[in-house]
């Protein structure tokens, strides 16, 4: 087929451009301004070119523009890898492709790339609403794919969309089979992009004043949890995250070797709490768990010396895993002298006022329990305030400034100061960050970023690691009621963390239930859940999985073909032109002139004329009428149809 015959009408070009803009539009705000402007300009220019039949630019100009766009993307992102730079490159090059979009093949390339571009939206959002938008996008792209392949004029939009929807519905069974049965591979297929964790919210791999309070102003979901039985009381819901053992005078950082596998024996009291976690991606390796997990651990996870669960890879997608935890435990009582000394280290001459105060406490009673109690009483009795808006601590001795001047802080201020005090008193201590509390929503609980928390752990002879939450000494409501119960209404508490719920909040919670089901059964459907489902169906193992996948795929294709063939047959049977034509063929067959498979209507009439000259005129007129009624017009001419019927009825083969 030549390029001349491939030329599409302006109306079809407009439809292709409209769908392309629909697919690319959500990405445009993420692109650099110049890139978005370039793509929009290319689209407007291509529409004008179709209307005014402008020629396409030459190869030299196209290559020059493409080269400049490539350099621009590289300059902007310093890479062409990663989903931000990669998507920007795809959108810009798709826009550049419009400058050479002339033949049907070019249009098909653009349409197929649009399918690929559509999928990239999942890199930025995996909410259920995005799935609906992607279905709408796929419907639109398929409709222009039909349009471009239609040899004649433009198709009615309604008919086009109906056909597109029918094609997509036919693909749904195969989609479901492949989703459920295609073997899930643990971990990413390729290297994780360098910006895979960019933009994700959550706990940091360090802690300094202000970091937790920033999270406290977000009501984004950190994770959801579903308990097998009754949930523990709120005061025991401490969700363990990163642990910090090194203090540089301002920030708390992980200690060396924290991720080494734990060797200490853990003794639990009471039955374990079994639960299922739906963890939102946060771009780090740690897996949140109710303090303290007692195994078995999720596949690919290990517990470090700091009692933190870590996965093999960064958590860049939703994770679904089951755990059992004991909220009362004894661990670390046999910690080595070297490790305990490491947990006493403080910067030289750091925060002298706090240091001197702690030494005065120690002089009165050097028992660790007495020092701990004195420190908590100090927070409770002195005018300390719990607030989401603590003042900046700009002093070199930030803990002194907090303890003796500002006395306004969030949980990280109290955990940091308390841990420093313990070390100054000779008690090994470290900072633990994570989340505290949970909000019930139906049959599961939501833990939000506003539940982010920090507390301390001290090492006591004979008891090992003991959790101490100094925030509870200042604001006990924080542990019992959450952020909304601990802070006054004047604080910038996120709406979903406030006490007292209106209709809007209730609607948001209902929507979260829908999203939770979507996350649990679709987004978090990984190797472990797939194996569990297959085992429950009596088909464990990869071999059974592949056999089932093959059988169901072939069966579905066969059923779909039978349904389509039957529908096509029914359509032919309902077509009066086709019905009358088959009647004519029957008369020819009875006369020994059965049509051959390779013969069209005109060829058949010519053969009839050669073999039965006396039938030539009638056969030729009937064949011509059939061709005209069948192919010349979309609408059946009733006059021609009546004539066609009469001629076939009057046809006599002998």
XYZ file of C-alpha atoms in Angstrom:
654
model
C 0.000 0.000 0.000
C 1.498 3.295 -0.976
C 1.867 6.376 1.181
C -0.749 8.150 -0.934
C -3.376 5.612 0.024
C -2.207 5.783 3.640
C -3.012 9.456 3.941
C -5.584 10.062 6.655
C -8.262 12.733 6.638
C -7.914 15.785 8.887
C -10.809 14.533 11.028
C -8.951 11.306 11.790
C -5.769 13.231 12.585
C -7.710 15.383 15.041
C -8.974 12.291 16.814
C -5.489 10.824 17.114
C -4.157 14.129 18.480
C -7.036 14.451 20.938
C -6.416 10.974 22.350
C -2.670 11.573 22.517
C -3.254 14.787 24.476
C -5.678 12.953 26.794
C -3.028 10.342 27.600
C -0.112 12.766 27.966
C -1.959 15.528 29.869
C -1.521 14.070 33.412
C 2.247 13.953 32.808
C 2.583 17.546 31.560
C 2.590 19.209 35.030
C 5.480 16.895 36.035
C 7.613 17.856 33.037
C 9.880 20.873 32.791
C 7.927 23.870 31.498
C 9.841 23.955 28.201
C 9.101 20.272 27.572
C 5.359 20.658 28.205
C 5.270 23.747 25.976
C 7.149 21.881 23.224
C 4.738 18.919 23.262
C 1.663 21.188 23.193
C 3.184 23.267 20.370
C 3.887 20.117 18.331
C 0.267 19.029 18.751
C -1.157 22.413 17.702
C 1.197 22.576 14.718
C 0.234 19.073 13.594
C -3.470 19.928 13.778
C -2.932 23.052 11.661
C -0.809 21.070 9.205
C -3.655 18.564 8.780
C -6.175 21.346 8.220
C -4.050 23.372 5.766
C -2.160 20.418 4.233
C 1.232 21.812 5.206
C 4.229 19.642 4.324
C 6.154 17.891 7.097
C 9.552 19.371 8.046
C 12.649 17.814 6.526
C 14.741 15.107 8.151
C 17.524 17.568 9.070
C 15.194 19.844 11.033
C 13.456 16.889 12.706
C 16.750 15.348 13.792
C 17.987 18.703 15.058
C 14.842 19.216 17.174
C 15.024 15.663 18.521
C 18.697 16.116 19.437
C 18.001 19.394 21.242
C 15.111 17.785 23.135
C 17.371 14.900 24.178
C 20.028 17.309 25.448
C 17.339 19.281 27.272
C 16.099 16.181 29.114
C 19.634 15.189 30.056
C 20.411 18.714 31.279
C 17.227 18.833 33.322
C 17.550 15.450 35.053
C 21.271 14.682 34.634
C 20.209 11.242 33.431
C 17.905 9.502 30.984
C 17.237 6.714 33.483
C 14.616 6.656 36.222
C 10.907 7.083 35.844
C 10.880 10.904 35.915
C 13.538 11.344 33.221
C 12.335 8.297 31.270
C 8.727 9.439 31.159
C 9.783 12.975 30.213
C 11.862 11.562 27.346
C 8.976 9.369 26.166
C 6.463 12.240 26.187
C 8.795 14.645 24.388
C 9.810 12.115 21.726
C 6.173 11.199 21.196
C 5.523 14.890 20.583
C 8.450 15.018 18.143
C 7.016 12.008 16.303
C 4.091 14.204 15.270
C 6.414 16.101 12.916
C 6.777 13.025 10.689
C 3.352 11.479 11.160
C 2.113 11.118 7.583
C 1.579 7.446 6.706
C -0.696 4.927 8.356
C 2.374 3.218 9.754
C 3.414 6.444 11.508
C -0.016 6.764 13.074
C 0.118 3.178 14.263
C 3.532 3.781 15.868
C 2.135 6.780 17.730
C -0.909 4.803 18.860
C 1.166 1.860 20.112
C 3.453 4.267 21.977
C 0.347 5.809 23.529
C -0.487 2.420 25.076
C 2.993 2.364 26.594
C 2.679 5.957 27.792
C -0.639 5.095 29.407
C 0.999 2.424 31.563
C 3.579 4.890 32.873
C 0.872 6.644 34.889
C 1.050 3.694 37.272
C 4.601 4.785 38.147
C 3.174 7.844 39.864
C -0.115 6.618 41.290
C -1.548 3.183 41.922
C -4.836 4.295 43.438
C -7.983 2.627 42.206
C -9.176 5.838 40.581
C -6.079 5.633 38.374
C -7.206 2.202 37.159
C -10.528 3.690 36.022
C -8.720 6.502 34.215
C -6.439 3.975 32.527
C -9.397 1.932 31.323
C -10.856 5.112 29.852
C -7.508 5.874 28.205
C -7.219 2.355 26.770
C -10.770 2.675 25.422
C -9.877 5.938 23.678
C -6.603 4.608 22.228
C -8.299 1.459 20.920
C -10.996 3.578 19.302
C -8.442 5.575 17.280
C -6.636 2.327 16.455
C -9.904 1.150 14.870
C -10.322 4.528 13.205
C -6.876 4.496 11.627
C -7.376 0.982 10.279
C -10.776 1.817 8.796
C -10.209 2.239 5.034
C -13.008 4.685 4.384
C -14.318 7.867 6.031
C -14.503 8.640 9.699
C -16.604 6.307 11.844
C -19.358 7.533 14.158
C -17.808 8.122 17.573
C -20.462 6.152 19.452
C -20.056 3.120 17.204
C -16.302 3.378 17.438
C -16.282 3.463 21.235
C -18.742 0.562 21.410
C -16.493 -1.571 19.227
C -13.465 -0.540 21.273
C -15.260 -1.498 24.489
C -16.248 -4.860 22.997
C -12.629 -5.625 22.127
C -11.494 -4.711 25.630
C -14.194 -6.850 27.229
C -13.041 -9.804 25.140
C -9.574 -9.347 26.627
C -10.775 -9.255 30.258
C -10.775 -13.070 30.824
C -7.198 -13.358 29.588
C -6.199 -10.362 31.679
C -7.606 -11.973 34.817
C -5.985 -15.340 34.078
C -2.561 -13.776 33.549
C -2.924 -11.557 36.604
C -3.726 -14.455 38.908
C -1.586 -17.207 37.397
C 1.402 -15.647 35.696
C 4.322 -16.510 38.000
C 5.203 -13.610 40.289
C 8.910 -13.036 40.589
C 10.258 -11.861 43.952
C 12.039 -8.527 43.598
C 12.361 -6.265 40.576
C 13.055 -7.651 37.087
C 15.615 -4.938 36.426
C 17.773 -2.629 38.498
C 15.785 -0.207 40.602
C 15.859 3.305 39.100
C 17.865 5.795 41.058
C 14.803 7.989 41.641
C 12.518 5.097 42.555
C 12.106 6.336 46.130
C 11.915 10.017 45.306
C 8.816 11.782 46.521
C 7.780 9.015 48.904
C 6.903 10.104 52.405
C 7.821 8.286 55.563
C 10.424 7.938 58.237
C 13.941 9.027 57.455
C 17.254 7.228 57.922
C 18.308 9.905 60.382
C 16.551 11.999 63.018
C 16.978 15.583 64.031
C 14.616 18.150 65.576
C 11.675 18.912 63.302
C 11.711 15.788 61.132
C 9.009 13.805 62.936
C 6.827 16.875 63.498
C 6.811 17.456 59.723
C 5.416 13.968 59.245
C 2.891 14.679 61.999
C 1.223 17.237 59.756
C 0.457 14.652 57.064
C -2.595 12.397 57.155
C -1.242 10.161 54.370
C -1.545 6.445 55.108
C 1.701 4.826 56.290
C 0.260 1.311 56.474
C -2.881 -0.643 57.247
C -3.034 -3.584 59.599
C -5.582 -6.367 60.049
C -5.398 -8.363 63.284
C -6.426 -12.004 63.310
C -7.948 -11.562 66.765
C -8.560 -8.667 69.129
C -6.088 -5.836 68.689
C -3.765 -4.984 71.599
C -4.640 -1.851 73.595
C -3.612 1.389 71.948
C -0.933 2.008 74.574
C 0.886 -1.143 73.319
C 0.713 -0.252 69.625
C 4.320 0.772 69.063
C 5.310 0.082 65.429
C 9.058 -0.303 65.233
C 10.992 1.511 62.515
C 14.598 2.716 62.168
C 16.786 2.781 65.272
C 19.546 5.345 65.838
C 22.592 4.754 67.987
C 25.043 7.482 66.936
C 24.663 11.121 68.015
C 26.767 13.836 66.359
C 25.528 16.693 68.528
C 22.454 17.456 66.457
C 21.345 14.418 64.438
C 20.834 10.792 65.406
C 22.148 8.266 62.886
C 22.197 4.454 62.574
C 24.979 2.655 64.343
C 27.582 0.552 62.529
C 26.502 -3.022 61.994
C 22.872 -2.411 62.912
C 21.724 -4.457 59.944
C 23.769 -7.495 60.974
C 21.485 -10.438 61.846
C 20.385 -10.522 65.456
C 22.140 -13.040 67.686
C 20.474 -12.206 70.969
C 17.822 -14.524 72.373
C 14.349 -13.018 72.740
C 11.936 -14.196 75.429
C 8.288 -13.325 74.930
C 5.516 -13.188 77.519
C 2.014 -14.214 76.560
C 0.540 -15.384 73.248
C 1.659 -13.644 70.055
C -0.432 -11.083 68.219
C -0.902 -12.224 64.624
C -1.664 -9.637 61.979
C -1.388 -8.745 58.298
C 0.404 -5.585 57.175
C -0.287 -3.516 54.049
C 2.751 -1.273 53.951
C 2.770 1.786 51.699
C 6.002 2.346 49.722
C 8.517 4.569 51.500
C 11.692 4.059 49.470
C 13.729 2.485 52.316
C 14.516 -1.089 53.274
C 12.824 -1.372 56.643
C 9.499 -3.133 57.194
C 7.340 -1.694 59.959
C 6.285 -4.233 62.587
C 4.535 -4.245 65.930
C 7.265 -4.116 68.527
C 8.592 -6.893 68.640
C 8.169 -9.427 65.775
C 8.774 -13.014 66.779
C 8.599 -14.712 63.400
C 8.320 -16.312 61.033
C 9.567 -13.303 59.123
C 8.279 -12.309 55.665
C 10.191 -13.729 52.709
C 13.295 -11.676 51.961
C 13.287 -10.013 55.398
C 15.823 -10.229 58.208
C 15.952 -8.789 61.697
C 19.022 -6.756 62.579
C 20.878 -6.266 65.798
C 18.726 -3.191 66.424
C 15.586 -5.413 66.221
C 14.485 -3.716 62.973
C 13.056 -5.751 60.104
C 14.767 -5.050 56.787
C 13.917 -6.260 53.329
C 16.407 -7.189 50.608
C 15.321 -4.258 48.477
C 13.966 -0.792 49.048
C 10.213 -0.759 49.524
C 9.126 1.053 46.366
C 5.778 -0.646 45.976
C 3.056 -1.766 48.339
C 3.982 -4.722 50.546
C 1.611 -7.260 52.004
C 3.030 -9.526 54.697
C 1.953 -11.435 57.782
C 3.677 -11.301 61.133
C 3.338 -12.395 64.716
C 4.595 -10.071 67.436
C 4.864 -10.101 71.188
C 4.365 -6.737 72.860
C 6.024 -7.931 76.074
C 9.498 -9.330 75.706
C 12.971 -9.518 77.118
C 15.916 -9.093 74.779
C 19.546 -8.076 74.902
C 20.270 -8.842 78.522
C 23.559 -10.445 77.439
C 24.726 -7.463 75.325
C 28.493 -7.259 75.138
C 30.500 -4.694 77.083
C 31.819 -3.242 73.834
C 28.331 -2.743 72.461
C 27.136 -1.130 75.690
C 30.081 1.264 75.643
C 29.171 2.152 72.070
C 25.702 3.125 73.297
C 27.188 5.516 75.871
C 29.121 7.618 73.389
C 28.418 11.347 73.193
C 30.226 14.190 71.428
C 32.974 15.845 73.399
C 31.717 18.770 75.572
C 28.280 18.473 74.080
C 25.306 20.119 75.832
C 27.138 20.863 79.116
C 24.080 22.145 81.033
C 22.080 18.972 80.502
C 25.148 16.899 81.238
C 25.719 18.728 84.547
C 22.048 18.375 85.533
C 22.112 14.622 84.956
C 25.283 14.249 86.978
C 23.537 16.009 89.872
C 20.701 13.478 89.664
C 23.208 10.678 89.621
C 24.929 12.097 92.685
C 21.654 11.816 94.601
C 20.857 8.265 93.462
C 22.879 6.449 90.832
C 20.452 3.540 90.393
C 19.356 3.455 86.712
C 15.665 3.191 87.642
C 15.952 6.261 89.868
C 17.654 8.286 87.123
C 15.008 7.266 84.596
C 12.225 8.245 86.980
C 13.884 11.592 87.744
C 14.228 12.397 84.045
C 10.568 11.605 83.356
C 9.499 13.681 86.377
C 11.595 16.525 85.079
C 9.652 16.497 81.805
C 6.338 16.151 83.642
C 6.915 18.808 86.312
C 8.737 21.488 84.362
C 6.788 23.687 81.909
C 7.395 21.562 78.841
C 4.863 21.693 75.994
C 4.004 19.151 73.348
C 3.541 20.914 70.025
C 3.670 20.362 66.251
C 5.275 23.771 65.867
C 8.422 23.657 67.981
C 10.813 26.597 67.663
C 13.993 26.079 65.675
C 16.977 24.950 67.714
C 19.851 26.883 66.204
C 22.189 26.671 69.173
C 25.290 24.467 68.937
C 24.031 22.705 72.053
C 20.534 22.002 70.775
C 19.502 19.780 73.691
C 20.508 22.423 76.233
C 18.499 24.959 74.286
C 15.455 22.681 74.315
C 15.718 21.545 77.957
C 16.464 24.954 79.486
C 15.082 27.551 77.021
C 12.388 26.642 74.527
C 10.834 23.620 76.282
C 8.465 23.234 73.333
C 8.922 20.171 71.251
C 7.495 17.142 69.463
C 8.272 13.535 70.253
C 11.713 13.611 68.607
C 12.782 16.447 70.938
C 11.835 14.453 74.035
C 13.280 11.156 72.752
C 16.531 12.838 71.773
C 16.906 14.727 75.058
C 15.981 11.684 77.166
C 18.411 9.405 75.327
C 21.168 11.983 75.764
C 20.397 12.201 79.506
C 20.599 8.432 79.905
C 23.954 8.248 78.156
C 25.227 11.136 80.264
C 24.211 9.126 83.346
C 26.042 6.027 82.090
C 22.950 4.113 80.964
C 23.214 2.648 77.427
C 20.404 4.125 75.372
C 19.253 4.576 71.779
C 16.470 6.303 69.855
C 13.735 4.316 68.142
C 11.452 5.836 65.525
C 8.284 4.375 64.132
C 4.579 4.921 64.675
C 2.377 4.797 67.733
C -1.335 4.019 67.780
C -3.803 3.122 65.028
C -7.302 4.083 63.973
C -9.943 1.419 63.481
C -11.813 1.498 60.168
C -14.135 -1.457 59.769
C -12.225 -4.713 60.154
C -8.768 -3.158 59.894
C -6.707 -0.311 61.339
C -5.085 2.670 59.649
C -1.748 4.089 60.749
C -1.030 7.487 59.223
C 2.102 9.580 58.920
C 0.611 11.773 61.656
C 1.098 8.761 63.968
C 4.879 8.948 63.436
C 6.621 8.793 66.781
C 9.994 8.548 68.484
C 10.847 6.986 71.793
C 13.898 5.691 73.667
C 15.257 2.323 74.683
C 17.559 1.915 77.656
C 19.627 -1.125 78.484
C 19.207 -2.322 82.081
C 21.215 -5.032 83.758
C 19.218 -8.266 83.913
C 16.361 -6.905 81.806
C 18.018 -5.967 78.534
C 16.306 -3.394 76.344
C 13.391 -1.516 77.929
C 11.181 0.924 76.073
C 10.782 4.370 77.634
C 8.468 6.913 76.005
C 9.342 10.356 77.437
C 6.606 12.008 75.343
C 4.061 10.209 77.516
C 5.450 12.079 80.556
C 4.612 15.413 78.907
C 1.485 14.476 76.958
C 0.052 11.122 78.098
C -2.952 11.716 75.788
C -0.615 11.192 72.831
C -0.342 7.501 73.679
C -3.947 6.997 74.779
C -5.826 9.140 72.247
C -3.386 9.949 69.471
C -2.258 13.279 68.074
C -5.756 14.772 67.997
C -6.256 14.087 71.705
C -2.848 15.428 72.741
C -2.838 18.769 70.955
C -5.233 21.720 71.081
C -7.349 22.571 68.051
C -5.112 25.555 67.279
C -2.273 23.211 66.290
C -1.915 22.291 62.556
C -3.279 18.785 63.082
C -4.250 17.071 59.800
C -8.010 16.700 59.382
C -8.090 12.916 59.609
C -6.066 12.940 62.858
C -8.489 15.241 64.705
C -10.998 13.930 67.182
C -14.639 14.262 66.214
C -15.615 13.262 62.690
C -17.867 14.940 60.185
C -19.588 13.475 57.162
C -16.634 14.235 54.892
C -14.236 12.301 57.125
C -16.647 9.367 57.263
C -16.800 9.336 53.452
C -13.003 9.385 53.289
C -12.864 6.401 55.634
C -15.347 4.509 53.434
C -13.231 5.284 50.384
C -10.179 4.071 52.270
C -11.933 0.716 52.767
C -12.284 0.436 48.994
C -8.628 1.328 48.514
C -7.597 -1.142 51.221
C -9.338 -3.972 49.349
C -7.719 -2.812 46.106
C -4.297 -2.757 47.738
C -4.742 -6.128 49.388
C -5.970 -8.119 46.404
C -4.418 -6.297 43.457
C -1.423 -4.091 44.226
C 0.023 -6.308 46.946
C -0.598 -9.510 44.984
C 2.907 -10.911 45.045
C 4.684 -14.294 45.054
C 3.712 -15.140 48.627
C -0.004 -14.415 48.207
C -0.024 -16.196 44.841
C 1.535 -19.300 46.380
C -0.967 -19.215 49.246
C -3.920 -19.021 46.866
C -2.582 -21.790 44.629
C -1.899 -24.003 47.644
C -5.429 -23.394 48.887
C -6.692 -24.500 45.454
C -4.608 -27.664 45.663
C -2.095 -26.592 43.017
C 1.175 -25.850 44.794
C 4.401 -25.425 42.882
C 5.533 -23.657 39.718
C 4.823 -26.640 37.452
C 1.145 -26.781 38.446
C 0.945 -23.012 38.057
C 2.298 -23.071 34.491
C 0.093 -26.002 33.464
C -2.999 -24.256 34.842
C -2.012 -21.017 33.129
C -1.551 -22.760 29.777
C -4.790 -24.745 29.957
C -6.904 -21.773 31.000
C -5.325 -19.488 28.396
C -5.960 -21.926 25.538
C -9.473 -22.644 26.795
C -10.274 -18.944 27.008
C -8.980 -18.293 23.491
C -11.082 -21.176 22.167
C -14.225 -19.968 23.953
C -13.697 -16.379 22.786
C -13.238 -17.558 19.179
C -16.405 -19.653 19.358
C -18.384 -16.751 20.773
C -17.073 -14.330 18.136
C -17.708 -16.819 15.325
C -21.226 -17.462 16.563
C -21.938 -13.756 16.840
C -20.615 -13.212 13.324
C -22.744 -16.073 12.023
C -25.804 -14.648 13.726
C -25.115 -11.257 12.182
C -24.904 -12.822 8.731
C -28.118 -14.700 9.292
C -29.871 -11.505 10.269
C -28.620 -9.709 7.157
C -31.386 -9.965 4.474
C -28.890 -9.382 1.656
C -26.724 -12.225 2.843
C -29.744 -14.470 3.390
C -31.036 -13.915 -0.156
C -27.548 -14.395 -1.604
C -27.208 -17.747 0.141
C -30.526 -18.763 -1.313
C -29.159 -17.964 -4.780
C -26.016 -19.988 -4.073
C -28.220 -22.912 -3.067
C -29.966 -22.815 -6.423
C -26.613 -22.779 -8.226
C -25.386 -25.687 -6.137
C -28.406 -27.779 -7.004
C -27.657 -27.028 -10.659
C -24.108 -28.330 -10.285
C -22.567 -24.878 -10.032
C -21.470 -24.898 -6.402
C -19.372 -21.787 -5.538
C -15.694 -22.334 -4.846
C -14.030 -21.039 -1.734
C -11.770 -18.712 -3.718
C -14.565 -17.247 -5.798
C -16.054 -13.835 -5.271
C -19.517 -12.897 -6.601
C -18.198 -11.519 -9.912
C -15.908 -14.523 -10.506
C -18.842 -16.815 -9.801
C -21.089 -15.067 -12.321
C -18.332 -15.274 -14.949
C -17.941 -19.004 -14.373
C -21.713 -19.489 -14.623
C -21.622 -17.613 -17.948
C -18.877 -19.923 -19.258
C -20.470 -23.172 -18.139
C -24.186 -22.257 -18.586
C -24.434 -19.413 -21.082
C -28.225 -19.457 -20.818
C -27.938 -18.338 -17.176
C -25.325 -15.653 -17.790
C -27.568 -12.584 -17.823
C -29.542 -13.491 -14.687
C -26.442 -14.568 -12.759
C -24.586 -11.385 -13.693
C -27.478 -9.095 -12.677
C -27.929 -10.898 -9.365
C -24.196 -10.780 -8.622
C -23.981 -7.076 -9.432
C -26.981 -6.322 -7.239
C -25.413 -8.297 -4.410
C -22.077 -6.476 -4.688
C -23.806 -3.109 -4.758
C -26.014 -3.873 -1.766
C -23.186 -5.461 0.150
C -20.296 -3.063 -0.415
C -21.380 0.149 -2.150
C -23.252 1.758 0.711
C -23.650 1.467 4.492
C -27.418 1.786 4.188
C -29.416 -0.886 2.356
C -31.488 0.589 -0.466
C -34.984 -0.946 -0.042
C -35.771 -0.623 -3.758
C -32.607 -2.497 -4.750
C -33.224 -5.066 -2.030
C -36.724 -5.734 -3.356
C -35.365 -6.105 -6.862
C -32.603 -8.384 -5.631
C -35.132 -10.609 -3.847
C -37.390 -10.785 -6.921
C -34.562 -11.745 -9.243
C -33.348 -14.506 -6.974
C -36.902 -15.787 -6.540
C -37.414 -15.818 -10.315
C -34.041 -17.406 -11.051
C -34.396 -20.804 -12.645
C -31.307 -22.868 -13.189
C -32.884 -25.328 -15.659
